Amino acid sequence: MHRCGSPVPSSLRPAPSHGGGVSETTFPRPNPRTLADDGDTLRFCSTCAFSQACLDEGMDKRALMDLHVLVQHVGPLQPGTHLFREGDPFEAIAAVRAGTVKTYVVDPDGREHVLGFHLPGEVIGLNGIDGDTYPCNAIAIDTVMLCRFSFPKIAVLATRVPGIQKHLFRLLSRDIGRAALLAGDWSADQRLAAFLVGLSRRLAARGFSATRFALTMPRTDIANYLRLAPETVSRVLRRLQQEGVLAVDRREVELQDRARLEALAAPVLRG
Amino acid sequence: MHRCGSPVPSSLRPAPSHGGGVSETTFPRPNPRTLADDGDTLRFCSTCAFSQACLDEGMDKRALMDLHVLVQHVGPLQPGTHLFREGDPFEAIAAVRAGTVKTYVVDPDGREHVLGFHLPGEVIGLNGIDGDTYPCNAIAIDTVMLCRFSFPKIAVLATRVPGIQKHLFRLLSRDIGRAALLAGDWSADQRLAAFLVGLSRRLAARGFSATRFALTMPRTDIANYLRLAPETVSRVLRRLQQEGVLAVDRREVELQDRARLEALAAPVLRG
DNA sequence: CGAACACTTGACAGCCCTCAACGTGAGTGG
DNA sequence: CCACTCACGTTGAGGGCTGTCAAGTGTTCG
């Protein structure tokens, strides 16, 4: 339960703007190589968190071009790289394109509280909109690729494109519910089951196996996310394995009795 | 820790539209009497959660009129009245004008989880934006007055008035952070201290005494909000009283050693 | 006055945290 | 190739915080 942020200096803070004329610098500087790889304007980022918004709303070419110009591809970022730190000026949100991002805060006692793990297609930084600085840290757990959106700019775009506005509202609203999920007083088993089931669902929605996947984060991070001691995480995993619910080998997990896991997780995930 | 929603039938569900031609019916029908009491168009609701947005953005008369037409005054609602229930179609958000609103869910085991208490000036229903139904119940704890906003309509207005959009984004973002606050693994003392300090601050911001106020909700609700047993709430309050930190008489509270309370609450409230 | 309810108080137990030690795998340098 | 280091993970023993169960008190209201 004691875990501080990595002492990695990181390449996160302001960097001079490059060719595009952009000046946002909280996130690492966009990679010119990936900036130019968009062959197809209409499907430039099929895994993007906003692509569905575009399709849903029958977004016209002009609006899509606006969004296209707005996005900045960032990365690849090495594990341990901070995307932003608590107190950094809030300027942008970002969609994860590849890898896993961990958001966390460190309390006065030095204990780390993990707010969430963000998989490809998910958006980070939304909790920074209220206030002019990020209220938490964000760090790459493995190799991460991002789509960065200047928030002032996407907000302006949202006034012209209702589909964008609606999508932003939904993303924000969704995070409120997500934050409340694990807030309940659940048992260690329920919390761990909910974590695994949630992970499985999110991975499946992105085309990965729902029954066999790798945990990209160490046990300590899982523990700090679920408000458990790392030892408890270890013990619960062992017991679930003995009961034939799942198989664990280091960071590889296989869900064997999904029904039982779902039953455990149901109260937490609300059905 | 066992507490279900009141069996009160409530007057919440759809009602025929009245004179105004509005058809939103999830919230109780607006009271025609209070609908017409706005003598001053430019300051029709000084305690409204949106009034600051208007002032901040130098909103023009036209925009303010739009907001004025949009708002529906609801109430007074008697204690125990549901504003909406989980599963009701999402159509509107509302700002509390007077009284206290409790939002909660009931899990499969019948345990009630209180998501929050909402004081005058605060907004409820934001977590319903994602999805077409409310994900929780909302009930009046005491006599409640509301300003109701059709969400589709205020969303349209937000595209024309950037100040409204910005304000909505901030309200949503703020709720994400608020939901994460109590999610940590804090001691009963820390949680109760954070609850009292938070309440004190919010009341003070609305012109009430910061050191002496009434708890509008029963111990059970406080317990379900803080994820504690009612007995624990009782015990902690007694101990804090013995230590001279506060004085409690039924639902009346007086904060006597604010420094100590703030110190206890600091890790939870993040400074 | 009696019933219902909110709240309090006490005894006890259980879950999970803490502390400590050990095991394991990856990377490193000899 | 092997010893070493170090981070990560596992396992065991013990204890504390808080939930559960039970009973009692005080207040409100019919």
Coordinates of C-alpha atoms (C1' of nucleotides) in Angstrom, one line a residue:
Chain A
M1 CA 0.0 0.0 0.0
H2 CA 3.1 2.2 -0.1
R3 CA 4.0 3.1 -3.6
C4 CA 5.2 6.4 -4.9
G5 CA 5.4 7.6 -8.4
S6 CA 8.4 6.5 -10.4
P7 CA 11.4 8.8 -10.1
V8 CA 11.7 8.8 -13.8
P9 CA 12.5 12.3 -15.0
S10 CA 10.4 11.8 -18.2
S11 CA 10.1 13.7 -21.3
L12 CA 6.7 15.1 -20.6
R13 CA 6.9 18.8 -20.0
P14 CA 6.7 21.6 -22.5
A15 CA 8.6 21.3 -25.8
P16 CA 8.8 23.9 -28.5
S17 CA 6.1 23.7 -31.1
H18 CA 7.0 22.0 -34.4
G19 CA 5.9 22.5 -37.9
G20 CA 2.1 22.5 -37.3
G21 CA 2.2 25.8 -35.5
V22 CA 0.6 24.2 -32.4
S23 CA 1.8 25.5 -29.0
E24 CA 0.3 23.0 -26.6
T25 CA 3.1 21.3 -24.7
T26 CA 1.7 19.5 -21.7
F27 CA 1.8 16.2 -23.5
P28 CA 5.0 15.1 -25.2
R29 CA 5.6 16.7 -28.5
P30 CA 3.8 15.0 -31.3
N31 CA 5.8 12.7 -33.5
P32 CA 6.2 14.1 -37.0
R33 CA 6.4 10.7 -38.4
T34 CA 3.1 9.5 -37.2
L35 CA 1.5 12.9 -37.8
A36 CA 1.7 12.3 -41.5
D37 CA 0.6 8.7 -41.8
D38 CA -3.1 9.4 -42.3
G39 CA -3.7 8.0 -45.8
D40 CA -7.5 7.9 -45.5
T41 CA -9.0 11.1 -44.3
L42 CA -12.4 9.5 -43.5
R43 CA -11.0 6.6 -41.5
F44 CA -7.8 8.1 -40.2
C45 CA -8.0 6.5 -36.8
S46 CA -10.4 3.6 -36.6
T47 CA -9.6 2.9 -33.0
C48 CA -10.1 6.5 -32.0
A49 CA -12.5 7.2 -29.1
F50 CA -14.2 9.8 -31.3
S51 CA -14.6 7.8 -34.4
Q52 CA -17.9 6.4 -33.3
A53 CA -19.1 9.9 -32.6
C54 CA -18.3 10.8 -36.2
L55 CA -20.1 7.8 -37.6
D56 CA -23.1 8.1 -35.3
E57 CA -23.8 11.7 -36.2
G58 CA -23.2 11.3 -39.9
M59 CA -20.5 13.9 -39.5
D60 CA -19.9 15.7 -42.8
K61 CA -16.5 15.9 -44.4
R62 CA -15.9 19.4 -43.3
A63 CA -16.4 18.5 -39.6
L64 CA -14.2 15.4 -40.0
M65 CA -11.5 17.4 -41.5
D66 CA -11.7 19.9 -38.6
L67 CA -11.3 17.0 -36.2
H68 CA -8.5 15.6 -38.3
V69 CA -6.6 18.8 -38.2
L70 CA -7.1 19.1 -34.5
V71 CA -5.7 15.7 -33.5
Q72 CA -2.1 15.2 -32.7
H73 CA -0.6 11.8 -32.7
V74 CA 1.8 11.3 -29.8
G75 CA 4.2 8.5 -29.1
P76 CA 5.4 5.9 -28.9
L77 CA 6.0 6.6 -25.2
Q78 CA 8.2 4.3 -23.2
P79 CA 6.9 2.6 -20.0
G80 CA 7.3 4.9 -17.0
T81 CA 6.9 8.1 -19.1
H82 CA 4.5 10.6 -17.5
L83 CA 1.9 12.1 -19.8
F84 CA 1.2 14.8 -17.3
R85 CA 1.6 15.3 -13.6
E86 CA -0.7 16.7 -10.9
G87 CA -0.5 20.5 -11.1
D88 CA 0.5 20.7 -14.7
P89 CA -1.6 23.2 -16.6
F90 CA -4.6 21.6 -18.2
E91 CA -4.6 22.1 -21.9
A92 CA -5.6 18.9 -23.6
I93 CA -7.4 15.5 -23.3
A94 CA -6.2 12.4 -25.1
A95 CA -7.5 9.2 -26.4
V96 CA -5.3 6.1 -25.9
R97 CA -4.5 4.5 -29.2
A98 CA -2.2 1.7 -27.9
G99 CA -0.9 0.6 -24.6
T100 CA -2.1 1.2 -21.1
V101 CA -2.2 4.5 -19.1
K102 CA -2.4 4.6 -15.4
T103 CA -3.8 7.7 -13.6
Y104 CA -3.1 8.1 -9.9
V105 CA -2.6 10.5 -7.1
V106 CA -0.2 10.4 -4.1
D107 CA -1.7 11.3 -0.7
P108 CA 0.2 13.2 2.0
D109 CA 1.3 9.9 3.6
G110 CA 2.9 8.8 0.4
R111 CA 0.3 6.2 -0.4
E112 CA -0.5 5.9 -4.1
H113 CA -4.2 5.8 -5.1
V114 CA -4.7 4.5 -8.6
L115 CA -7.7 6.2 -10.2
G116 CA -7.9 4.1 -13.3
F117 CA -6.3 2.1 -16.1
H118 CA -7.0 3.4 -19.5
L119 CA -7.0 1.0 -22.5
P120 CA -7.0 1.8 -26.2
G121 CA -10.1 3.8 -27.2
E122 CA -10.5 5.4 -23.8
V123 CA -10.0 9.0 -22.9
I124 CA -7.9 10.6 -20.2
G125 CA -7.7 14.1 -18.8
L126 CA -11.4 14.7 -18.6
N127 CA -11.2 15.4 -14.8
G128 CA -8.9 18.3 -15.5
I129 CA -11.6 20.3 -17.3
D130 CA -12.8 21.8 -14.0
G131 CA -9.8 23.7 -12.7
D132 CA -6.8 24.9 -14.7
T133 CA -4.5 22.1 -13.7
Y134 CA -4.6 18.3 -13.9
P135 CA -5.8 16.9 -10.6
C136 CA -3.8 13.7 -11.0
N137 CA -0.8 12.0 -12.6
A138 CA -0.9 10.0 -15.8
I139 CA 1.9 7.5 -16.6
A140 CA 2.5 5.0 -19.4
I141 CA 2.5 1.4 -18.1
D142 CA 3.7 -0.1 -21.3
T143 CA 4.5 1.4 -24.7
V144 CA 1.7 4.0 -25.4
M145 CA 0.4 5.8 -28.4
L146 CA -2.0 8.7 -28.0
C147 CA -4.3 11.0 -29.9
R148 CA -4.0 14.4 -28.3
F149 CA -6.8 17.0 -28.5
S150 CA -6.3 20.6 -27.4
F151 CA -9.3 21.1 -25.1
P152 CA -10.0 24.7 -26.0
K153 CA -10.0 23.8 -29.6
I154 CA -12.2 20.7 -29.4
A155 CA -14.6 22.7 -27.2
V156 CA -14.9 25.3 -29.9
L157 CA -15.4 22.6 -32.5
A158 CA -18.1 21.1 -30.2
T159 CA -20.2 24.2 -30.5
R160 CA -20.2 23.8 -34.3
V161 CA -20.6 20.0 -34.4
P162 CA -23.3 18.8 -32.0
G163 CA -22.1 15.2 -32.4
I164 CA -18.8 16.1 -30.9
Q165 CA -20.4 18.0 -28.0
K166 CA -22.8 15.1 -27.4
H167 CA -19.9 12.6 -27.4
L168 CA -17.9 14.7 -24.9
F169 CA -20.9 15.0 -22.6
R170 CA -21.3 11.2 -22.7
L171 CA -17.7 10.5 -22.1
L172 CA -17.7 12.8 -19.0
S173 CA -21.0 11.4 -17.7
R174 CA -19.7 7.9 -18.2
D175 CA -16.6 8.6 -16.1
I176 CA -18.8 9.8 -13.2
G177 CA -20.5 6.4 -13.1
R178 CA -17.2 4.6 -13.5
A179 CA -15.7 6.4 -10.6
A180 CA -18.6 5.5 -8.4
L181 CA -18.5 1.8 -9.2
L182 CA -15.6 0.8 -7.1
A183 CA -16.5 3.3 -4.4
G184 CA -18.8 0.8 -2.7
D185 CA -17.8 -1.4 0.2
W186 CA -17.2 -4.7 -1.5
S187 CA -15.2 -7.7 -0.4
A188 CA -11.8 -8.3 -1.8
D189 CA -13.2 -11.2 -3.9
Q190 CA -15.9 -9.0 -5.4
R191 CA -13.5 -6.2 -6.2
L192 CA -11.0 -8.4 -7.9
A193 CA -13.7 -10.2 -9.8
A194 CA -15.1 -6.9 -11.0
F195 CA -11.7 -5.8 -12.0
L196 CA -11.1 -8.9 -14.1
V197 CA -14.5 -9.0 -15.7
G198 CA -14.3 -5.3 -16.5
L199 CA -10.9 -5.7 -18.1
S200 CA -12.2 -8.7 -20.0
R201 CA -15.2 -6.8 -21.4
R202 CA -13.1 -3.8 -22.4
L203 CA -10.5 -6.0 -24.1
A204 CA -13.2 -8.0 -25.9
A205 CA -14.8 -4.8 -27.1
R206 CA -11.5 -4.0 -28.8
G207 CA -11.1 -7.4 -30.5
F208 CA -8.9 -9.1 -27.9
S209 CA -9.6 -12.4 -26.2
A210 CA -12.1 -12.1 -23.4
T211 CA -10.9 -15.3 -21.6
R212 CA -7.2 -15.1 -21.9
F213 CA -5.2 -11.9 -21.6
A214 CA -2.2 -10.3 -19.9
L215 CA -2.3 -7.9 -17.0
T216 CA -0.1 -5.0 -18.1
M217 CA 0.3 -3.7 -14.5
P218 CA 2.0 -5.0 -11.5
R219 CA 0.1 -6.4 -8.5
T220 CA 0.9 -3.3 -6.5
D221 CA -1.0 -1.1 -9.0
I222 CA -4.0 -3.5 -9.0
A223 CA -4.0 -3.4 -5.2
N224 CA -3.8 0.4 -5.1
Y225 CA -6.6 0.6 -7.6
L226 CA -8.9 -1.8 -5.7
R227 CA -7.9 -0.4 -2.3
L228 CA -6.4 -3.7 -1.2
A229 CA -3.0 -4.8 0.0
P230 CA -0.8 -6.5 -2.6
E231 CA -0.8 -9.5 -0.4
T232 CA -4.5 -9.7 -0.5
V233 CA -4.6 -9.5 -4.3
S234 CA -2.1 -12.4 -4.3
R235 CA -4.1 -14.5 -1.9
V236 CA -7.4 -13.9 -3.6
L237 CA -5.9 -14.9 -7.0
R238 CA -4.5 -18.0 -5.5
R239 CA -7.8 -19.0 -3.9
L240 CA -9.8 -18.3 -7.1
Q241 CA -7.3 -20.4 -9.0
Q242 CA -7.7 -23.3 -6.4
E243 CA -11.4 -23.1 -6.9
G244 CA -11.0 -23.4 -10.7
V245 CA -12.4 -20.0 -11.5
L246 CA -9.3 -18.8 -13.2
A247 CA -5.7 -19.7 -14.0
V248 CA -2.8 -17.3 -13.3
D249 CA 0.7 -17.5 -14.4
R250 CA 2.7 -14.4 -13.5
R251 CA 0.8 -11.7 -15.4
E252 CA -1.1 -14.0 -17.7
V253 CA -4.7 -14.7 -16.8
E254 CA -7.2 -17.1 -18.1
L255 CA -10.9 -16.9 -17.0
Q256 CA -12.1 -20.5 -16.7
D257 CA -15.4 -20.1 -14.9
R258 CA -16.8 -16.9 -16.2
A259 CA -20.3 -17.4 -14.8
R260 CA -18.9 -17.6 -11.3
L261 CA -16.7 -14.5 -11.9
E262 CA -19.7 -12.6 -13.3
A263 CA -21.8 -13.6 -10.3
L264 CA -19.1 -12.3 -7.9
A265 CA -18.7 -9.1 -9.9
A266 CA -22.4 -8.4 -10.5
P267 CA -23.2 -6.3 -7.4
V268 CA -20.1 -4.1 -8.2
L269 CA -20.7 -3.7 -11.9
R270 CA -24.4 -3.3 -11.3
G271 CA -25.7 -6.2 -13.2
Chain B
M1 CA -26.2 -1.1 6.2
H2 CA -29.5 -2.4 5.2
R3 CA -31.8 0.2 3.9
C4 CA -34.0 0.2 0.9
G5 CA -35.7 3.0 -0.9
S6 CA -38.9 4.3 0.7
P7 CA -42.0 2.5 -0.5
V8 CA -43.5 6.0 -1.1
P9 CA -45.4 5.9 -4.4
S10 CA -44.4 9.5 -5.2
S11 CA -45.7 11.9 -7.7
L12 CA -42.7 11.7 -10.0
R13 CA -43.6 9.9 -13.1
P14 CA -44.9 11.4 -16.3
A15 CA -47.6 14.0 -16.1
P16 CA -49.4 15.7 -18.9
S17 CA -47.8 18.9 -20.1
H18 CA -49.2 22.1 -18.8
G19 CA -49.6 25.5 -20.3
G20 CA -46.0 26.0 -21.4
G21 CA -46.2 23.4 -24.1
V22 CA -43.4 21.4 -22.5
S23 CA -43.6 17.7 -22.6
E24 CA -40.8 16.6 -20.3
T25 CA -42.3 14.6 -17.5
T26 CA -39.6 12.7 -15.6
F27 CA -39.5 15.3 -12.9
P28 CA -42.7 16.2 -11.2
R29 CA -44.8 18.7 -13.1
P30 CA -43.6 22.3 -12.7
N31 CA -45.7 24.3 -10.3
P32 CA -47.5 27.0 -12.3
R33 CA -47.4 29.3 -9.3
T34 CA -43.7 29.3 -9.0
L35 CA -43.3 29.4 -12.8
A36 CA -44.6 32.9 -13.0
D37 CA -42.8 34.4 -10.0
D38 CA -39.8 35.8 -11.9
G39 CA -40.0 39.5 -11.6
D40 CA -36.5 40.3 -12.7
T41 CA -35.5 38.6 -15.9
L42 CA -31.8 39.2 -15.4
R43 CA -31.6 37.9 -11.9
F44 CA -34.4 35.4 -11.8
C45 CA -32.5 32.8 -9.8
S46 CA -29.6 34.2 -7.9
T47 CA -28.9 30.8 -6.2
C48 CA -29.0 29.0 -9.5
A49 CA -26.1 26.7 -10.4
F50 CA -26.0 28.4 -13.7
S51 CA -26.1 32.0 -12.6
Q52 CA -22.4 32.2 -12.2
A53 CA -21.9 30.8 -15.8
C54 CA -24.1 33.7 -17.0
L55 CA -22.1 36.3 -15.1
D56 CA -18.7 34.9 -15.9
E57 CA -19.4 34.8 -19.6
G58 CA -21.0 38.2 -19.9
M59 CA -24.0 36.5 -21.3
D60 CA -26.1 38.7 -23.4
K61 CA -29.8 39.4 -22.7
R62 CA -30.9 37.1 -25.5
A63 CA -29.0 34.1 -24.2
L64 CA -30.2 34.8 -20.7
M65 CA -33.8 35.0 -22.0
D66 CA -33.2 31.6 -23.6
L67 CA -32.1 30.1 -20.4
H68 CA -35.0 31.8 -18.6
V69 CA -37.5 30.2 -21.0
L70 CA -35.8 26.9 -20.6
V71 CA -35.9 26.6 -16.8
Q72 CA -38.8 25.1 -15.1
H73 CA -39.3 25.7 -11.4
V74 CA -40.4 22.5 -9.6
G75 CA -41.6 22.1 -6.1
P76 CA -42.0 22.4 -3.3
L77 CA -41.5 18.6 -3.0
Q78 CA -42.3 16.9 0.3
P79 CA -39.6 14.8 2.1
G80 CA -39.6 11.3 0.7
T81 CA -40.7 12.3 -2.8
H82 CA -38.6 10.8 -5.6
L83 CA -37.4 13.1 -8.3
F84 CA -36.6 10.2 -10.5
R85 CA -35.8 6.5 -10.1
E86 CA -33.2 4.2 -11.6
G87 CA -34.4 3.2 -15.1
D88 CA -36.6 6.3 -15.7
P89 CA -35.9 7.8 -19.1
F90 CA -33.3 10.5 -18.9
E91 CA -34.6 13.8 -20.1
A92 CA -33.5 16.5 -17.7
I93 CA -31.0 17.7 -15.2
A94 CA -31.9 19.9 -12.3
A95 CA -30.3 22.4 -10.0
V96 CA -31.3 22.3 -6.3
R97 CA -32.8 25.6 -5.2
A98 CA -33.7 24.6 -1.7
G99 CA -33.5 21.6 0.5
T100 CA -31.4 18.4 0.2
V101 CA -31.5 15.7 -2.4
K102 CA -30.1 12.3 -1.9
T103 CA -29.0 10.1 -4.9
Y104 CA -28.6 6.4 -4.3
V105 CA -28.7 2.9 -5.7
V106 CA -29.8 -0.4 -4.2
D107 CA -27.7 -3.4 -4.9
P108 CA -28.9 -7.0 -5.5
D109 CA -28.6 -7.7 -1.8
G110 CA -30.9 -4.9 -0.9
R111 CA -28.1 -2.7 0.5
E112 CA -28.4 1.0 -0.2
H113 CA -25.4 2.9 -1.5
V114 CA -25.8 6.7 -1.2
L115 CA -24.0 8.4 -4.1
G116 CA -24.3 11.9 -2.8
F117 CA -26.2 14.6 -1.0
H118 CA -27.0 17.6 -3.1
L119 CA -27.4 21.1 -1.5
P120 CA -28.8 24.2 -3.0
G121 CA -26.8 25.4 -6.0
E122 CA -25.7 21.9 -6.9
V123 CA -26.8 19.9 -10.0
I124 CA -28.3 16.4 -10.1
G125 CA -28.8 14.0 -13.0
L126 CA -25.5 14.6 -14.8
N127 CA -24.6 10.9 -14.6
G128 CA -27.7 10.1 -16.7
I129 CA -26.4 11.8 -19.8
D130 CA -24.6 8.6 -20.8
G131 CA -27.3 6.2 -21.5
D132 CA -31.0 6.9 -22.0
T133 CA -32.1 6.2 -18.4
Y134 CA -31.1 7.5 -15.0
P135 CA -28.6 5.2 -13.4
C136 CA -29.7 6.0 -9.8
N137 CA -32.5 7.2 -7.7
A138 CA -33.0 10.7 -6.4
I139 CA -35.2 11.5 -3.4
A140 CA -36.0 14.7 -1.5
I141 CA -34.7 14.4 2.1
D142 CA -36.5 17.6 3.2
T143 CA -38.6 20.1 1.4
V144 CA -37.0 20.6 -1.9
M145 CA -37.3 23.2 -4.7
L146 CA -35.7 22.6 -8.1
C147 CA -34.8 24.3 -11.3
R148 CA -35.4 21.7 -14.0
F149 CA -33.6 21.9 -17.4
S150 CA -34.5 19.7 -20.3
F151 CA -31.2 18.2 -21.3
P152 CA -31.8 18.1 -25.1
K153 CA -32.8 21.8 -25.0
I154 CA -29.9 23.0 -22.8
A155 CA -27.5 21.0 -25.0
V156 CA -28.8 22.9 -28.0
L157 CA -28.5 26.1 -26.1
A158 CA -24.9 25.2 -25.2
T159 CA -24.0 25.1 -28.9
R160 CA -25.0 28.7 -29.2
V161 CA -23.8 29.9 -25.9
P162 CA -20.2 28.8 -25.2
G163 CA -20.5 29.9 -21.6
I164 CA -23.2 27.4 -21.0
Q165 CA -21.2 24.6 -22.7
K166 CA -18.2 25.4 -20.7
H167 CA -20.2 25.4 -17.5
L168 CA -21.7 22.1 -18.2
F169 CA -18.3 20.6 -19.0
R170 CA -17.0 21.9 -15.7
L171 CA -19.9 20.6 -13.7
L172 CA -19.4 17.2 -15.3
S173 CA -15.7 17.2 -14.7
R174 CA -16.1 18.3 -11.1
D175 CA -18.4 15.3 -10.4
I176 CA -15.8 12.9 -11.7
G177 CA -13.3 14.2 -9.1
R178 CA -16.0 14.3 -6.4
A179 CA -16.9 10.7 -7.0
A180 CA -13.2 9.7 -6.6
L181 CA -12.7 11.5 -3.3
L182 CA -14.4 9.1 -1.0
A183 CA -13.3 6.1 -3.1
G184 CA -10.0 5.8 -1.2
D185 CA -9.5 3.5 1.7
W186 CA -9.8 5.9 4.6
S187 CA -10.5 5.3 8.2
A188 CA -13.9 5.9 9.7
D189 CA -12.6 9.0 11.4
Q190 CA -11.1 10.4 8.2
R191 CA -14.3 9.8 6.2
L192 CA -16.6 11.3 8.8
A193 CA -14.3 14.3 9.2
A194 CA -14.2 14.8 5.5
F195 CA -18.0 14.6 5.3
L196 CA -18.4 17.2 8.0
V197 CA -15.7 19.5 6.6
G198 CA -17.1 19.2 3.1
L199 CA -20.6 19.9 4.3
S200 CA -19.4 22.9 6.3
R201 CA -17.6 24.4 3.3
R202 CA -20.5 23.9 1.0
L203 CA -22.9 25.4 3.5
A204 CA -20.6 28.3 4.2
A205 CA -20.3 29.0 0.4
R206 CA -24.1 29.5 0.5
G207 CA -24.1 31.9 3.3
F208 CA -24.9 29.5 6.2
S209 CA -22.8 29.1 9.3
A210 CA -19.7 27.0 8.8
T211 CA -19.4 26.0 12.4
R212 CA -22.9 25.2 13.4
F213 CA -25.5 23.5 11.2
A214 CA -28.0 20.7 11.0
L215 CA -27.6 17.4 9.4
T216 CA -30.7 17.0 7.2
M217 CA -30.2 13.2 6.8
P218 CA -30.4 10.3 9.2
R219 CA -27.4 8.5 10.5
T220 CA -28.2 5.6 8.3
D221 CA -27.9 7.7 5.2
I222 CA -24.6 9.1 6.3
A223 CA -23.4 5.6 7.0
N224 CA -24.4 4.3 3.6
Y225 CA -22.7 7.3 2.0
L226 CA -19.5 6.8 3.9
R227 CA -19.6 3.0 3.5
L228 CA -19.8 2.6 7.3
A229 CA -22.2 0.9 9.6
P230 CA -24.6 3.3 11.4
E231 CA -23.1 2.1 14.7
T232 CA -19.7 3.2 13.6
V233 CA -21.0 6.6 12.7
S234 CA -22.5 6.9 16.1
R235 CA -19.3 5.7 17.8
V236 CA -17.0 8.0 15.9
L237 CA -19.2 11.0 16.6
R238 CA -19.2 10.2 20.3
R239 CA -15.5 9.9 20.4
L240 CA -14.9 13.1 18.5
Q241 CA -17.3 14.8 20.9
Q242 CA -15.4 13.4 23.9
E243 CA -12.2 14.7 22.4
G244 CA -13.7 18.2 22.1
V245 CA -13.5 18.3 18.3
L246 CA -17.3 18.8 17.9
A247 CA -20.6 18.8 19.8
V248 CA -23.5 16.8 18.6
D249 CA -27.1 17.0 19.7
R250 CA -29.3 14.7 17.7
R251 CA -28.9 16.2 14.2
E252 CA -27.4 19.5 15.3
V253 CA -23.6 19.7 14.9
E254 CA -21.1 22.3 16.1
L255 CA -17.5 22.1 14.9
Q256 CA -15.4 23.2 17.8
D257 CA -11.9 22.2 16.8
R258 CA -11.9 22.9 13.1
A259 CA -8.1 22.6 12.7
R260 CA -8.2 19.0 14.0
L261 CA -11.1 18.2 11.8
E262 CA -9.4 19.7 8.7
A263 CA -6.2 17.7 9.6
L264 CA -8.2 14.5 9.7
A265 CA -10.0 15.3 6.5
A266 CA -7.0 16.6 4.6
P267 CA -5.9 13.3 2.9
V268 CA -9.4 12.6 1.8
L269 CA -10.2 16.1 0.5
R270 CA -6.7 16.3 -1.0
G271 CA -5.5 19.3 0.9
Chain C
dC1 C1' -50.2 5.4 26.2
dG2 C1' -48.1 2.3 22.9
dA3 C1' -45.9 1.6 18.6
dA4 C1' -42.5 2.8 15.4
dC5 C1' -38.4 4.8 14.4
dA6 C1' -33.8 6.7 15.0
dC7 C1' -30.0 6.5 17.6
dT8 C1' -26.9 4.6 21.1
dT9 C1' -24.1 1.3 23.5
dG10 C1' -21.8 -3.1 24.3
dA11 C1' -19.8 -7.8 23.2
dC12 C1' -17.9 -10.4 19.7
dA13 C1' -16.1 -11.9 15.4
dG14 C1' -14.3 -11.6 10.9
dC15 C1' -12.0 -9.6 7.1
dC16 C1' -8.1 -7.7 5.7
dC17 C1' -3.9 -5.0 6.8
dT18 C1' 0.7 -5.1 8.7
dC19 C1' 5.0 -7.1 9.3
dA20 C1' 8.3 -10.4 8.1
dA21 C1' 10.4 -13.9 5.4
dC22 C1' 10.9 -16.4 1.4
dG23 C1' 10.6 -17.6 -3.6
dT24 C1' 11.1 -16.4 -8.5
dG25 C1' 12.5 -14.5 -12.8
dA26 C1' 15.0 -10.9 -15.5
dG27 C1' 18.9 -8.4 -16.2
dT28 C1' 24.0 -7.7 -15.3
dG29 C1' 28.7 -8.4 -14.9
dG30 C1' 32.5 -11.5 -14.2
Chain D
dC1 C1' 27.7 -20.2 -17.6
dC2 C1' 27.1 -18.7 -13.1
dA3 C1' 26.7 -15.6 -9.1
dC4 C1' 24.6 -11.5 -7.9
dT5 C1' 21.2 -8.0 -7.5
dC6 C1' 16.8 -6.2 -7.5
dA7 C1' 12.0 -5.9 -8.2
dC8 C1' 8.1 -8.4 -8.0
dG9 C1' 5.3 -11.8 -6.1
dT10 C1' 4.0 -15.2 -2.7
dT11 C1' 3.2 -17.2 1.8
dG12 C1' 2.6 -17.2 6.9
dA13 C1' 1.5 -15.3 11.6
dG14 C1' -0.7 -11.9 14.3
dG15 C1' -3.5 -7.9 15.3
dG16 C1' -6.6 -3.9 14.6
dC17 C1' -10.5 -1.7 12.7
dT18 C1' -15.0 -2.0 11.8
dG19 C1' -19.1 -4.9 10.7
dT20 C1' -22.6 -7.8 12.9
dC21 C1' -25.7 -9.0 16.4
dA22 C1' -28.3 -7.8 20.3
dA23 C1' -30.3 -4.9 23.7
dG24 C1' -31.5 -0.6 25.5
dT25 C1' -32.8 4.6 25.4
dG26 C1' -35.2 8.5 23.7
dT27 C1' -38.4 10.9 20.6
dT28 C1' -42.3 11.4 17.6
dC29 C1' -46.8 10.5 16.4
dG30 C1' -51.2 8.2 16.0

